[in-house]
Amino acid sequence: MLKDQAVSLRWYESPNIHFLTVLDFEALAAAGGLVVERPLLPGRAPQVTLFPDLLAEVAVFLVSAAG
């Protein structure tokens, strides 16, 4: 995950609003003790698999508690 060198905060700890990538969300979920069971990434196709950060219109995740 990206970390701002100037303020030593991770992007999600910042008070500013940020867009995040699918991989950023999956890493954030793992850090919070969650498991991404299934990502749903619809776009022009029912399920986007190639370049989801660019082509998916929304991202919906089915998550569960780890362990």
PDB file of N, H, CA, C and O in Angstrom:
ATOM      1  N   MET A   1       0.838  -1.190   0.000  1.00  0.00           N
ATOM      2  CA  MET A   1       0.000   0.000   0.000  1.00  0.00           C
ATOM      3  C   MET A   1       0.871   1.237   0.000  1.00  0.00           C
ATOM      4  O   MET A   1       1.983   1.247   0.527  1.00  0.00           O
ATOM      5  N   LEU A   2       0.341   2.256  -0.595  1.00  0.00           N
ATOM      6  H   LEU A   2      -0.563   2.248  -1.023  1.00  0.00           H
ATOM      7  CA  LEU A   2       1.074   3.492  -0.657  1.00  0.00           C
ATOM      8  C   LEU A   2       1.117   4.166   0.710  1.00  0.00           C
ATOM      9  O   LEU A   2       0.145   4.150   1.465  1.00  0.00           O
ATOM     10  N   LYS A   3       2.254   4.748   0.999  1.00  0.00           N
ATOM     11  H   LYS A   3       3.044   4.761   0.386  1.00  0.00           H
ATOM     12  CA  LYS A   3       2.423   5.476   2.250  1.00  0.00           C
ATOM     13  C   LYS A   3       3.056   6.816   1.918  1.00  0.00           C
ATOM     14  O   LYS A   3       4.049   6.874   1.192  1.00  0.00           O
ATOM     15  N   ASP A   4       2.495   7.880   2.438  1.00  0.00           N
ATOM     16  H   ASP A   4       1.688   7.832   3.028  1.00  0.00           H
ATOM     17  CA  ASP A   4       3.006   9.214   2.178  1.00  0.00           C
ATOM     18  C   ASP A   4       4.256   9.430   3.013  1.00  0.00           C
ATOM     19  O   ASP A   4       4.202   9.363   4.241  1.00  0.00           O
ATOM     20  N   GLN A   5       5.374   9.686   2.363  1.00  0.00           N
ATOM     21  H   GLN A   5       5.418   9.740   1.365  1.00  0.00           H
ATOM     22  CA  GLN A   5       6.642   9.873   3.065  1.00  0.00           C
ATOM     23  C   GLN A   5       6.647  11.159   3.896  1.00  0.00           C
ATOM     24  O   GLN A   5       7.310  11.225   4.931  1.00  0.00           O
ATOM     25  N   ALA A   6       5.921  12.165   3.452  1.00  0.00           N
ATOM     26  H   ALA A   6       5.382  12.111   2.612  1.00  0.00           H
ATOM     27  CA  ALA A   6       5.948  13.454   4.142  1.00  0.00           C
ATOM     28  C   ALA A   6       5.236  13.411   5.487  1.00  0.00           C
ATOM     29  O   ALA A   6       5.688  14.048   6.439  1.00  0.00           O
ATOM     30  N   VAL A   7       4.145  12.682   5.586  1.00  0.00           N
ATOM     31  H   VAL A   7       3.778  12.165   4.813  1.00  0.00           H
ATOM     32  CA  VAL A   7       3.369  12.694   6.830  1.00  0.00           C
ATOM     33  C   VAL A   7       3.326  11.346   7.532  1.00  0.00           C
ATOM     34  O   VAL A   7       2.724  11.228   8.599  1.00  0.00           O
ATOM     35  N   SER A   8       3.950  10.336   6.957  1.00  0.00           N
ATOM     36  H   SER A   8       4.439  10.432   6.090  1.00  0.00           H
ATOM     37  CA  SER A   8       4.033   9.003   7.559  1.00  0.00           C
ATOM     38  C   SER A   8       2.664   8.386   7.851  1.00  0.00           C
ATOM     39  O   SER A   8       2.489   7.700   8.858  1.00  0.00           O
ATOM     40  N   LEU A   9       1.706   8.631   6.974  1.00  0.00           N
ATOM     41  H   LEU A   9       1.848   9.188   6.156  1.00  0.00           H
ATOM     42  CA  LEU A   9       0.377   8.039   7.101  1.00  0.00           C
ATOM     43  C   LEU A   9       0.126   7.147   5.908  1.00  0.00           C
ATOM     44  O   LEU A   9       0.556   7.450   4.796  1.00  0.00           O
ATOM     45  N   ARG A  10      -0.570   6.047   6.136  1.00  0.00           N
ATOM     46  H   ARG A  10      -0.919   5.801   7.040  1.00  0.00           H
ATOM     47  CA  ARG A  10      -1.041   5.252   5.014  1.00  0.00           C
ATOM     48  C   ARG A  10      -2.199   6.008   4.378  1.00  0.00           C
ATOM     49  O   ARG A  10      -2.830   6.845   5.023  1.00  0.00           O
ATOM     50  N   TRP A  11      -2.476   5.711   3.108  1.00  0.00           N
ATOM     51  H   TRP A  11      -1.963   5.031   2.584  1.00  0.00           H
ATOM     52  CA  TRP A  11      -3.487   6.475   2.377  1.00  0.00           C
ATOM     53  C   TRP A  11      -4.836   6.446   3.068  1.00  0.00           C
ATOM     54  O   TRP A  11      -5.566   7.436   3.022  1.00  0.00           O
ATOM     55  N   TYR A  12      -5.196   5.315   3.722  1.00  0.00           N
ATOM     56  H   TYR A  12      -4.603   4.511   3.759  1.00  0.00           H
ATOM     57  CA  TYR A  12      -6.520   5.217   4.339  1.00  0.00           C
ATOM     58  C   TYR A  12      -6.570   5.865   5.715  1.00  0.00           C
ATOM     59  O   TYR A  12      -7.654   6.002   6.283  1.00  0.00           O
ATOM     60  N   GLU A  13      -5.425   6.267   6.270  1.00  0.00           N
ATOM     61  H   GLU A  13      -4.544   6.156   5.809  1.00  0.00           H
ATOM     62  CA  GLU A  13      -5.397   6.969   7.554  1.00  0.00           C
ATOM     63  C   GLU A  13      -5.484   8.479   7.373  1.00  0.00           C
ATOM     64  O   GLU A  13      -5.672   9.213   8.343  1.00  0.00           O
ATOM     65  N   SER A  14      -5.348   8.936   6.153  1.00  0.00           N
ATOM     66  H   SER A  14      -5.195   8.340   5.365  1.00  0.00           H
ATOM     67  CA  SER A  14      -5.397  10.363   5.849  1.00  0.00           C
ATOM     68  C   SER A  14      -6.825  10.878   5.981  1.00  0.00           C
ATOM     69  O   SER A  14      -7.772  10.149   5.684  1.00  0.00           O
ATOM     70  N   PRO A  15      -6.996  12.127   6.423  1.00  0.00           N
ATOM     71  CA  PRO A  15      -8.342  12.687   6.505  1.00  0.00           C
ATOM     72  C   PRO A  15      -8.932  13.056   5.149  1.00  0.00           C
ATOM     73  O   PRO A  15     -10.100  13.439   5.077  1.00  0.00           O
ATOM     74  N   ASN A  16      -8.168  12.953   4.089  1.00  0.00           N
ATOM     75  H   ASN A  16      -7.219  12.642   4.147  1.00  0.00           H
ATOM     76  CA  ASN A  16      -8.632  13.297   2.752  1.00  0.00           C
ATOM     77  C   ASN A  16      -9.376  12.130   2.116  1.00  0.00           C
ATOM     78  O   ASN A  16      -9.172  10.978   2.499  1.00  0.00           O
ATOM     79  N   ILE A  17     -10.232  12.422   1.152  1.00  0.00           N
ATOM     80  H   ILE A  17     -10.397  13.357   0.840  1.00  0.00           H
ATOM     81  CA  ILE A  17     -10.947  11.399   0.398  1.00  0.00           C
ATOM     82  C   ILE A  17     -10.033  10.899  -0.714  1.00  0.00           C
ATOM     83  O   ILE A  17      -9.399  11.696  -1.407  1.00  0.00           O
ATOM     84  N   HIS A  18      -9.966   9.580  -0.886  1.00  0.00           N
ATOM     85  H   HIS A  18     -10.481   8.933  -0.324  1.00  0.00           H
ATOM     86  CA  HIS A  18      -9.094   8.996  -1.899  1.00  0.00           C
ATOM     87  C   HIS A  18      -9.833   7.913  -2.668  1.00  0.00           C
ATOM     88  O   HIS A  18     -10.673   7.204  -2.113  1.00  0.00           O
ATOM     89  N   PHE A  19      -9.516   7.793  -3.938  1.00  0.00           N
ATOM     90  H   PHE A  19      -8.834   8.369  -4.389  1.00  0.00           H
ATOM     91  CA  PHE A  19      -9.942   6.634  -4.701  1.00  0.00           C
ATOM     92  C   PHE A  19      -8.970   5.517  -4.373  1.00  0.00           C
ATOM     93  O   PHE A  19      -7.808   5.784  -4.067  1.00  0.00           O
ATOM     94  N   LEU A  20      -9.417   4.278  -4.431  1.00  0.00           N
ATOM     95  H   LEU A  20     -10.361   4.061  -4.680  1.00  0.00           H
ATOM     96  CA  LEU A  20      -8.510   3.176  -4.174  1.00  0.00           C
ATOM     97  C   LEU A  20      -8.700   2.099  -5.221  1.00  0.00           C
ATOM     98  O   LEU A  20      -9.746   2.004  -5.863  1.00  0.00           O
ATOM     99  N   THR A  21      -7.674   1.297  -5.377  1.00  0.00           N
ATOM    100  H   THR A  21      -6.824   1.374  -4.856  1.00  0.00           H
ATOM    101  CA  THR A  21      -7.723   0.227  -6.357  1.00  0.00           C
ATOM    102  C   THR A  21      -8.321  -1.023  -5.716  1.00  0.00           C
ATOM    103  O   THR A  21      -8.481  -1.100  -4.498  1.00  0.00           O
ATOM    104  N   VAL A  22      -8.642  -1.991  -6.554  1.00  0.00           N
ATOM    105  H   VAL A  22      -8.512  -1.929  -7.544  1.00  0.00           H
ATOM    106  CA  VAL A  22      -9.158  -3.270  -6.062  1.00  0.00           C
ATOM    107  C   VAL A  22      -8.113  -3.921  -5.149  1.00  0.00           C
ATOM    108  O   VAL A  22      -8.453  -4.432  -4.082  1.00  0.00           O
ATOM    109  N   LEU A  23      -6.857  -3.904  -5.564  1.00  0.00           N
ATOM    110  H   LEU A  23      -6.580  -3.488  -6.431  1.00  0.00           H
ATOM    111  CA  LEU A  23      -5.795  -4.493  -4.738  1.00  0.00           C
ATOM    112  C   LEU A  23      -5.624  -3.741  -3.418  1.00  0.00           C
ATOM    113  O   LEU A  23      -5.353  -4.365  -2.392  1.00  0.00           O
ATOM    114  N   ASP A  24      -5.778  -2.405  -3.424  1.00  0.00           N
ATOM    115  H   ASP A  24      -5.998  -1.899  -4.257  1.00  0.00           H
ATOM    116  CA  ASP A  24      -5.720  -1.635  -2.183  1.00  0.00           C
ATOM    117  C   ASP A  24      -6.817  -2.086  -1.224  1.00  0.00           C
ATOM    118  O   ASP A  24      -6.566  -2.258  -0.032  1.00  0.00           O
ATOM    119  N   PHE A  25      -8.037  -2.280  -1.740  1.00  0.00           N
ATOM    120  H   PHE A  25      -8.241  -2.141  -2.709  1.00  0.00           H
ATOM    121  CA  PHE A  25      -9.134  -2.705  -0.867  1.00  0.00           C
ATOM    122  C   PHE A  25      -8.882  -4.098  -0.314  1.00  0.00           C
ATOM    123  O   PHE A  25      -9.118  -4.341   0.870  1.00  0.00           O
ATOM    124  N   GLU A  26      -8.409  -5.014  -1.145  1.00  0.00           N
ATOM    125  H   GLU A  26      -8.218  -4.817  -2.106  1.00  0.00           H
ATOM    126  CA  GLU A  26      -8.134  -6.370  -0.681  1.00  0.00           C
ATOM    127  C   GLU A  26      -7.061  -6.370   0.405  1.00  0.00           C
ATOM    128  O   GLU A  26      -7.170  -7.116   1.378  1.00  0.00           O
ATOM    129  N   ALA A  27      -6.030  -5.545   0.251  1.00  0.00           N
ATOM    130  H   ALA A  27      -5.942  -4.939  -0.539  1.00  0.00           H
ATOM    131  CA  ALA A  27      -4.984  -5.447   1.281  1.00  0.00           C
ATOM    132  C   ALA A  27      -5.531  -4.807   2.553  1.00  0.00           C
ATOM    133  O   ALA A  27      -5.182  -5.230   3.655  1.00  0.00           O
ATOM    134  N   LEU A  28      -6.381  -3.798   2.415  1.00  0.00           N
ATOM    135  H   LEU A  28      -6.665  -3.454   1.520  1.00  0.00           H
ATOM    136  CA  LEU A  28      -7.001  -3.156   3.578  1.00  0.00           C
ATOM    137  C   LEU A  28      -7.891  -4.141   4.324  1.00  0.00           C
ATOM    138  O   LEU A  28      -7.872  -4.193   5.553  1.00  0.00           O
ATOM    139  N   ALA A  29      -8.666  -4.916   3.585  1.00  0.00           N
ATOM    140  H   ALA A  29      -8.682  -4.874   2.586  1.00  0.00           H
ATOM    141  CA  ALA A  29      -9.528  -5.920   4.205  1.00  0.00           C
ATOM    142  C   ALA A  29      -8.692  -6.953   4.962  1.00  0.00           C
ATOM    143  O   ALA A  29      -9.030  -7.318   6.088  1.00  0.00           O
ATOM    144  N   ALA A  30      -7.608  -7.423   4.353  1.00  0.00           N
ATOM    145  H   ALA A  30      -7.334  -7.127   3.438  1.00  0.00           H
ATOM    146  CA  ALA A  30      -6.736  -8.403   5.011  1.00  0.00           C
ATOM    147  C   ALA A  30      -6.114  -7.817   6.278  1.00  0.00           C
ATOM    148  O   ALA A  30      -6.003  -8.506   7.292  1.00  0.00           O
ATOM    149  N   ALA A  31      -5.710  -6.553   6.222  1.00  0.00           N
ATOM    150  H   ALA A  31      -5.800  -5.993   5.398  1.00  0.00           H
ATOM    151  CA  ALA A  31      -5.136  -5.904   7.404  1.00  0.00           C
ATOM    152  C   ALA A  31      -6.162  -5.759   8.517  1.00  0.00           C
ATOM    153  O   ALA A  31      -5.804  -5.727   9.694  1.00  0.00           O
ATOM    154  N   GLY A  32      -7.435  -5.672   8.153  1.00  0.00           N
ATOM    155  H   GLY A  32      -7.726  -5.698   7.196  1.00  0.00           H
ATOM    156  CA  GLY A  32      -8.508  -5.552   9.137  1.00  0.00           C
ATOM    157  C   GLY A  32      -9.096  -6.884   9.565  1.00  0.00           C
ATOM    158  O   GLY A  32     -10.109  -6.920  10.264  1.00  0.00           O
ATOM    159  N   GLY A  33      -8.467  -7.987   9.151  1.00  0.00           N
ATOM    160  H   GLY A  33      -7.644  -7.957   8.583  1.00  0.00           H
ATOM    161  CA  GLY A  33      -8.938  -9.302   9.569  1.00  0.00           C
ATOM    162  C   GLY A  33     -10.104  -9.819   8.753  1.00  0.00           C
ATOM    163  O   GLY A  33     -10.864 -10.656   9.240  1.00  0.00           O
ATOM    164  N   LEU A  34     -10.271  -9.349   7.524  1.00  0.00           N
ATOM    165  H   LEU A  34      -9.654  -8.669   7.128  1.00  0.00           H
ATOM    166  CA  LEU A  34     -11.345  -9.807   6.653  1.00  0.00           C
ATOM    167  C   LEU A  34     -10.779 -10.580   5.474  1.00  0.00           C
ATOM    168  O   LEU A  34      -9.637 -10.366   5.066  1.00  0.00           O
ATOM    169  N   VAL A  35     -11.584 -11.474   4.938  1.00  0.00           N
ATOM    170  H   VAL A  35     -12.512 -11.648   5.270  1.00  0.00           H
ATOM    171  CA  VAL A  35     -11.216 -12.235   3.758  1.00  0.00           C
ATOM    172  C   VAL A  35     -12.183 -11.861   2.643  1.00  0.00           C
ATOM    173  O   VAL A  35     -13.399 -11.910   2.832  1.00  0.00           O
ATOM    174  N   VAL A  36     -11.654 -11.490   1.488  1.00  0.00           N
ATOM    175  H   VAL A  36     -10.666 -11.450   1.334  1.00  0.00           H
ATOM    176  CA  VAL A  36     -12.501 -11.202   0.337  1.00  0.00           C
ATOM    177  C   VAL A  36     -12.881 -12.537  -0.282  1.00  0.00           C
ATOM    178  O   VAL A  36     -12.043 -13.210  -0.883  1.00  0.00           O
ATOM    179  N   GLU A  37     -14.140 -12.919  -0.136  1.00  0.00           N
ATOM    180  H   GLU A  37     -14.821 -12.372   0.351  1.00  0.00           H
ATOM    181  CA  GLU A  37     -14.623 -14.189  -0.668  1.00  0.00           C
ATOM    182  C   GLU A  37     -14.832 -14.111  -2.174  1.00  0.00           C
ATOM    183  O   GLU A  37     -14.476 -15.026  -2.917  1.00  0.00           O
ATOM    184  N   ARG A  38     -15.420 -12.991  -2.610  1.00  0.00           N
ATOM    185  H   ARG A  38     -15.709 -12.248  -2.007  1.00  0.00           H
ATOM    186  CA  ARG A  38     -15.715 -12.859  -4.030  1.00  0.00           C
ATOM    187  C   ARG A  38     -15.828 -11.388  -4.403  1.00  0.00           C
ATOM    188  O   ARG A  38     -16.657 -10.671  -3.843  1.00  0.00           O
ATOM    189  N   PRO A  39     -15.013 -10.934  -5.334  1.00  0.00           N
ATOM    190  CA  PRO A  39     -15.198  -9.574  -5.834  1.00  0.00           C
ATOM    191  C   PRO A  39     -16.174  -9.582  -7.008  1.00  0.00           C
ATOM    192  O   PRO A  39     -16.087 -10.442  -7.884  1.00  0.00           O
ATOM    193  N   LEU A  40     -17.087  -8.639  -7.026  1.00  0.00           N
ATOM    194  H   LEU A  40     -17.158  -7.941  -6.315  1.00  0.00           H
ATOM    195  CA  LEU A  40     -18.009  -8.462  -8.144  1.00  0.00           C
ATOM    196  C   LEU A  40     -17.653  -7.134  -8.778  1.00  0.00           C
ATOM    197  O   LEU A  40     -17.789  -6.081  -8.154  1.00  0.00           O
ATOM    198  N   LEU A  41     -17.194  -7.186 -10.029  1.00  0.00           N
ATOM    199  H   LEU A  41     -17.084  -8.041 -10.536  1.00  0.00           H
ATOM    200  CA  LEU A  41     -16.680  -6.002 -10.696  1.00  0.00           C
ATOM    201  C   LEU A  41     -17.388  -5.793 -12.031  1.00  0.00           C
ATOM    202  O   LEU A  41     -16.799  -6.038 -13.084  1.00  0.00           O
ATOM    203  N   PRO A  42     -18.636  -5.345 -12.005  1.00  0.00           N
ATOM    204  CA  PRO A  42     -19.360  -5.157 -13.265  1.00  0.00           C
ATOM    205  C   PRO A  42     -18.937  -3.887 -13.984  1.00  0.00           C
ATOM    206  O   PRO A  42     -18.561  -2.892 -13.365  1.00  0.00           O
ATOM    207  N   GLY A  43     -19.009  -3.948 -15.280  1.00  0.00           N
ATOM    208  H   GLY A  43     -19.315  -4.756 -15.783  1.00  0.00           H
ATOM    209  CA  GLY A  43     -18.740  -2.796 -16.149  1.00  0.00           C
ATOM    210  C   GLY A  43     -19.620  -2.937 -17.363  1.00  0.00           C
ATOM    211  O   GLY A  43     -20.814  -3.207 -17.235  1.00  0.00           O
ATOM    212  N   ARG A  44     -19.056  -2.762 -18.533  1.00  0.00           N
ATOM    213  H   ARG A  44     -18.086  -2.543 -18.637  1.00  0.00           H
ATOM    214  CA  ARG A  44     -19.834  -3.008 -19.756  1.00  0.00           C
ATOM    215  C   ARG A  44     -20.126  -4.492 -19.913  1.00  0.00           C
ATOM    216  O   ARG A  44     -21.142  -4.866 -20.499  1.00  0.00           O
ATOM    217  N   ALA A  45     -19.252  -5.333 -19.399  1.00  0.00           N
ATOM    218  H   ALA A  45     -18.427  -5.030 -18.923  1.00  0.00           H
ATOM    219  CA  ALA A  45     -19.478  -6.779 -19.350  1.00  0.00           C
ATOM    220  C   ALA A  45     -20.051  -7.111 -17.970  1.00  0.00           C
ATOM    221  O   ALA A  45     -19.863  -6.337 -17.031  1.00  0.00           O
ATOM    222  N   PRO A  46     -20.743  -8.238 -17.827  1.00  0.00           N
ATOM    223  CA  PRO A  46     -21.296  -8.599 -16.514  1.00  0.00           C
ATOM    224  C   PRO A  46     -20.236  -8.718 -15.424  1.00  0.00           C
ATOM    225  O   PRO A  46     -20.502  -8.396 -14.266  1.00  0.00           O
ATOM    226  N   GLN A  47     -19.029  -9.179 -15.785  1.00  0.00           N
ATOM    227  H   GLN A  47     -18.813  -9.441 -16.725  1.00  0.00           H
ATOM    228  CA  GLN A  47     -17.939  -9.313 -14.818  1.00  0.00           C
ATOM    229  C   GLN A  47     -16.646  -8.920 -15.514  1.00  0.00           C
ATOM    230  O   GLN A  47     -16.247  -9.557 -16.488  1.00  0.00           O
ATOM    231  N   VAL A  48     -15.993  -7.883 -15.025  1.00  0.00           N
ATOM    232  H   VAL A  48     -16.317  -7.366 -14.233  1.00  0.00           H
ATOM    233  CA  VAL A  48     -14.730  -7.419 -15.599  1.00  0.00           C
ATOM    234  C   VAL A  48     -13.588  -8.192 -14.954  1.00  0.00           C
ATOM    235  O   VAL A  48     -13.474  -8.227 -13.729  1.00  0.00           O
ATOM    236  N   THR A  49     -12.742  -8.812 -15.773  1.00  0.00           N
ATOM    237  H   THR A  49     -12.834  -8.784 -16.768  1.00  0.00           H
ATOM    238  CA  THR A  49     -11.586  -9.536 -15.239  1.00  0.00           C
ATOM    239  C   THR A  49     -10.264  -8.922 -15.687  1.00  0.00           C
ATOM    240  O   THR A  49      -9.246  -9.089 -15.015  1.00  0.00           O
ATOM    241  N   LEU A  50     -10.269  -8.217 -16.807  1.00  0.00           N
ATOM    242  H   LEU A  50     -11.095  -8.081 -17.353  1.00  0.00           H
ATOM    243  CA  LEU A  50      -9.064  -7.589 -17.332  1.00  0.00           C
ATOM    244  C   LEU A  50      -9.068  -6.111 -16.969  1.00  0.00           C
ATOM    245  O   LEU A  50     -10.009  -5.396 -17.313  1.00  0.00           O
ATOM    246  N   PHE A  51      -8.043  -5.646 -16.286  1.00  0.00           N
ATOM    247  H   PHE A  51      -7.278  -6.227 -16.006  1.00  0.00           H
ATOM    248  CA  PHE A  51      -7.923  -4.253 -15.855  1.00  0.00           C
ATOM    249  C   PHE A  51      -9.158  -3.777 -15.087  1.00  0.00           C
ATOM    250  O   PHE A  51      -9.792  -2.808 -15.505  1.00  0.00           O
ATOM    251  N   PRO A  52      -9.517  -4.428 -13.978  1.00  0.00           N
ATOM    252  CA  PRO A  52     -10.744  -4.044 -13.271  1.00  0.00           C
ATOM    253  C   PRO A  52     -10.710  -2.615 -12.723  1.00  0.00           C
ATOM    254  O   PRO A  52     -11.754  -1.969 -12.632  1.00  0.00           O
ATOM    255  N   ASP A  53      -9.524  -2.111 -12.356  1.00  0.00           N
ATOM    256  H   ASP A  53      -8.675  -2.635 -12.430  1.00  0.00           H
ATOM    257  CA  ASP A  53      -9.456  -0.748 -11.836  1.00  0.00           C
ATOM    258  C   ASP A  53      -9.796   0.278 -12.906  1.00  0.00           C
ATOM    259  O   ASP A  53     -10.247   1.381 -12.595  1.00  0.00           O
ATOM    260  N   LEU A  54      -9.586  -0.076 -14.140  1.00  0.00           N
ATOM    261  H   LEU A  54      -9.220  -0.972 -14.394  1.00  0.00           H
ATOM    262  CA  LEU A  54      -9.850   0.832 -15.248  1.00  0.00           C
ATOM    263  C   LEU A  54     -11.232   0.629 -15.859  1.00  0.00           C
ATOM    264  O   LEU A  54     -11.895   1.598 -16.229  1.00  0.00           O
ATOM    265  N   LEU A  55     -11.673  -0.629 -15.967  1.00  0.00           N
ATOM    266  H   LEU A  55     -11.135  -1.416 -15.667  1.00  0.00           H
ATOM    267  CA  LEU A  55     -12.883  -0.935 -16.724  1.00  0.00           C
ATOM    268  C   LEU A  55     -14.135  -1.185 -15.887  1.00  0.00           C
ATOM    269  O   LEU A  55     -15.246  -1.049 -16.398  1.00  0.00           O
ATOM    270  N   ALA A  56     -13.983  -1.543 -14.627  1.00  0.00           N
ATOM    271  H   ALA A  56     -13.080  -1.654 -14.212  1.00  0.00           H
ATOM    272  CA  ALA A  56     -15.169  -1.778 -13.788  1.00  0.00           C
ATOM    273  C   ALA A  56     -15.794  -0.440 -13.407  1.00  0.00           C
ATOM    274  O   ALA A  56     -15.092   0.530 -13.122  1.00  0.00           O
ATOM    275  N   GLU A  57     -17.108  -0.405 -13.407  1.00  0.00           N
ATOM    276  H   GLU A  57     -17.679  -1.193 -13.639  1.00  0.00           H
ATOM    277  CA  GLU A  57     -17.811   0.830 -13.052  1.00  0.00           C
ATOM    278  C   GLU A  57     -17.986   0.954 -11.546  1.00  0.00           C
ATOM    279  O   GLU A  57     -17.972   2.063 -11.012  1.00  0.00           O
ATOM    280  N   VAL A  58     -18.149  -0.154 -10.864  1.00  0.00           N
ATOM    281  H   VAL A  58     -18.160  -1.055 -11.298  1.00  0.00           H
ATOM    282  CA  VAL A  58     -18.245  -0.204  -9.408  1.00  0.00           C
ATOM    283  C   VAL A  58     -17.525  -1.460  -8.939  1.00  0.00           C
ATOM    284  O   VAL A  58     -17.175  -2.322  -9.745  1.00  0.00           O
ATOM    285  N   ALA A  59     -17.310  -1.557  -7.649  1.00  0.00           N
ATOM    286  H   ALA A  59     -17.594  -0.857  -6.994  1.00  0.00           H
ATOM    287  CA  ALA A  59     -16.736  -2.769  -7.070  1.00  0.00           C
ATOM    288  C   ALA A  59     -17.550  -3.138  -5.840  1.00  0.00           C
ATOM    289  O   ALA A  59     -17.756  -2.319  -4.946  1.00  0.00           O
ATOM    290  N   VAL A  60     -18.007  -4.381  -5.809  1.00  0.00           N
ATOM    291  H   VAL A  60     -17.839  -5.048  -6.535  1.00  0.00           H
ATOM    292  CA  VAL A  60     -18.760  -4.901  -4.670  1.00  0.00           C
ATOM    293  C   VAL A  60     -18.019  -6.143  -4.204  1.00  0.00           C
ATOM    294  O   VAL A  60     -17.669  -7.001  -5.015  1.00  0.00           O
ATOM    295  N   PHE A  61     -17.779  -6.245  -2.908  1.00  0.00           N
ATOM    296  H   PHE A  61     -18.064  -5.548  -2.250  1.00  0.00           H
ATOM    297  CA  PHE A  61     -17.020  -7.356  -2.367  1.00  0.00           C
ATOM    298  C   PHE A  61     -17.848  -8.128  -1.352  1.00  0.00           C
ATOM    299  O   PHE A  61     -18.496  -7.540  -0.487  1.00  0.00           O
ATOM    300  N   LEU A  62     -17.819  -9.441  -1.467  1.00  0.00           N
ATOM    301  H   LEU A  62     -17.293  -9.919  -2.170  1.00  0.00           H
ATOM    302  CA  LEU A  62     -18.381 -10.309  -0.444  1.00  0.00           C
ATOM    303  C   LEU A  62     -17.229 -10.630   0.487  1.00  0.00           C
ATOM    304  O   LEU A  62     -16.252 -11.257   0.077  1.00  0.00           O
ATOM    305  N   VAL A  63     -17.336 -10.202   1.748  1.00  0.00           N
ATOM    306  H   VAL A  63     -18.129  -9.693   2.082  1.00  0.00           H
ATOM    307  CA  VAL A  63     -16.254 -10.414   2.701  1.00  0.00           C
ATOM    308  C   VAL A  63     -16.744 -11.196   3.899  1.00  0.00           C
ATOM    309  O   VAL A  63     -17.934 -11.194   4.214  1.00  0.00           O
ATOM    310  N   SER A  64     -15.809 -11.870   4.568  1.00  0.00           N
ATOM    311  H   SER A  64     -14.843 -11.872   4.311  1.00  0.00           H
ATOM    312  CA  SER A  64     -16.117 -12.579   5.803  1.00  0.00           C
ATOM    313  C   SER A  64     -14.975 -12.378   6.768  1.00  0.00           C
ATOM    314  O   SER A  64     -13.884 -11.961   6.380  1.00  0.00           O
ATOM    315  N   ALA A  65     -15.228 -12.675   8.027  1.00  0.00           N
ATOM    316  H   ALA A  65     -16.114 -13.014   8.342  1.00  0.00           H
ATOM    317  CA  ALA A  65     -14.181 -12.562   9.046  1.00  0.00           C
ATOM    318  C   ALA A  65     -13.179 -13.688   8.850  1.00  0.00           C
ATOM    319  O   ALA A  65     -13.559 -14.826   8.576  1.00  0.00           O
ATOM    320  N   ALA A  66     -11.900 -13.368   8.991  1.00  0.00           N
ATOM    321  H   ALA A  66     -11.591 -12.443   9.213  1.00  0.00           H
ATOM    322  CA  ALA A  66     -10.850 -14.372   8.874  1.00  0.00           C
ATOM    323  C   ALA A  66     -10.903 -15.322  10.054  1.00  0.00           C
ATOM    324  O   ALA A  66     -11.132 -14.912  11.192  1.00  0.00           O
ATOM    325  N   GLY A  67     -10.691 -16.587   9.766  1.00  0.00           N
ATOM    326  H   GLY A  67     -10.505 -16.920   8.841  1.00  0.00           H
ATOM    327  CA  GLY A  67     -10.621 -17.584  10.836  1.00  0.00           C
ATOM    328  C   GLY A  67     -11.953 -18.033  11.212  1.00  0.00           C
ATOM    329  O   GLY A  67     -12.093 -18.874  12.099  1.00  0.00           O
TER     330      GLY A  67
END
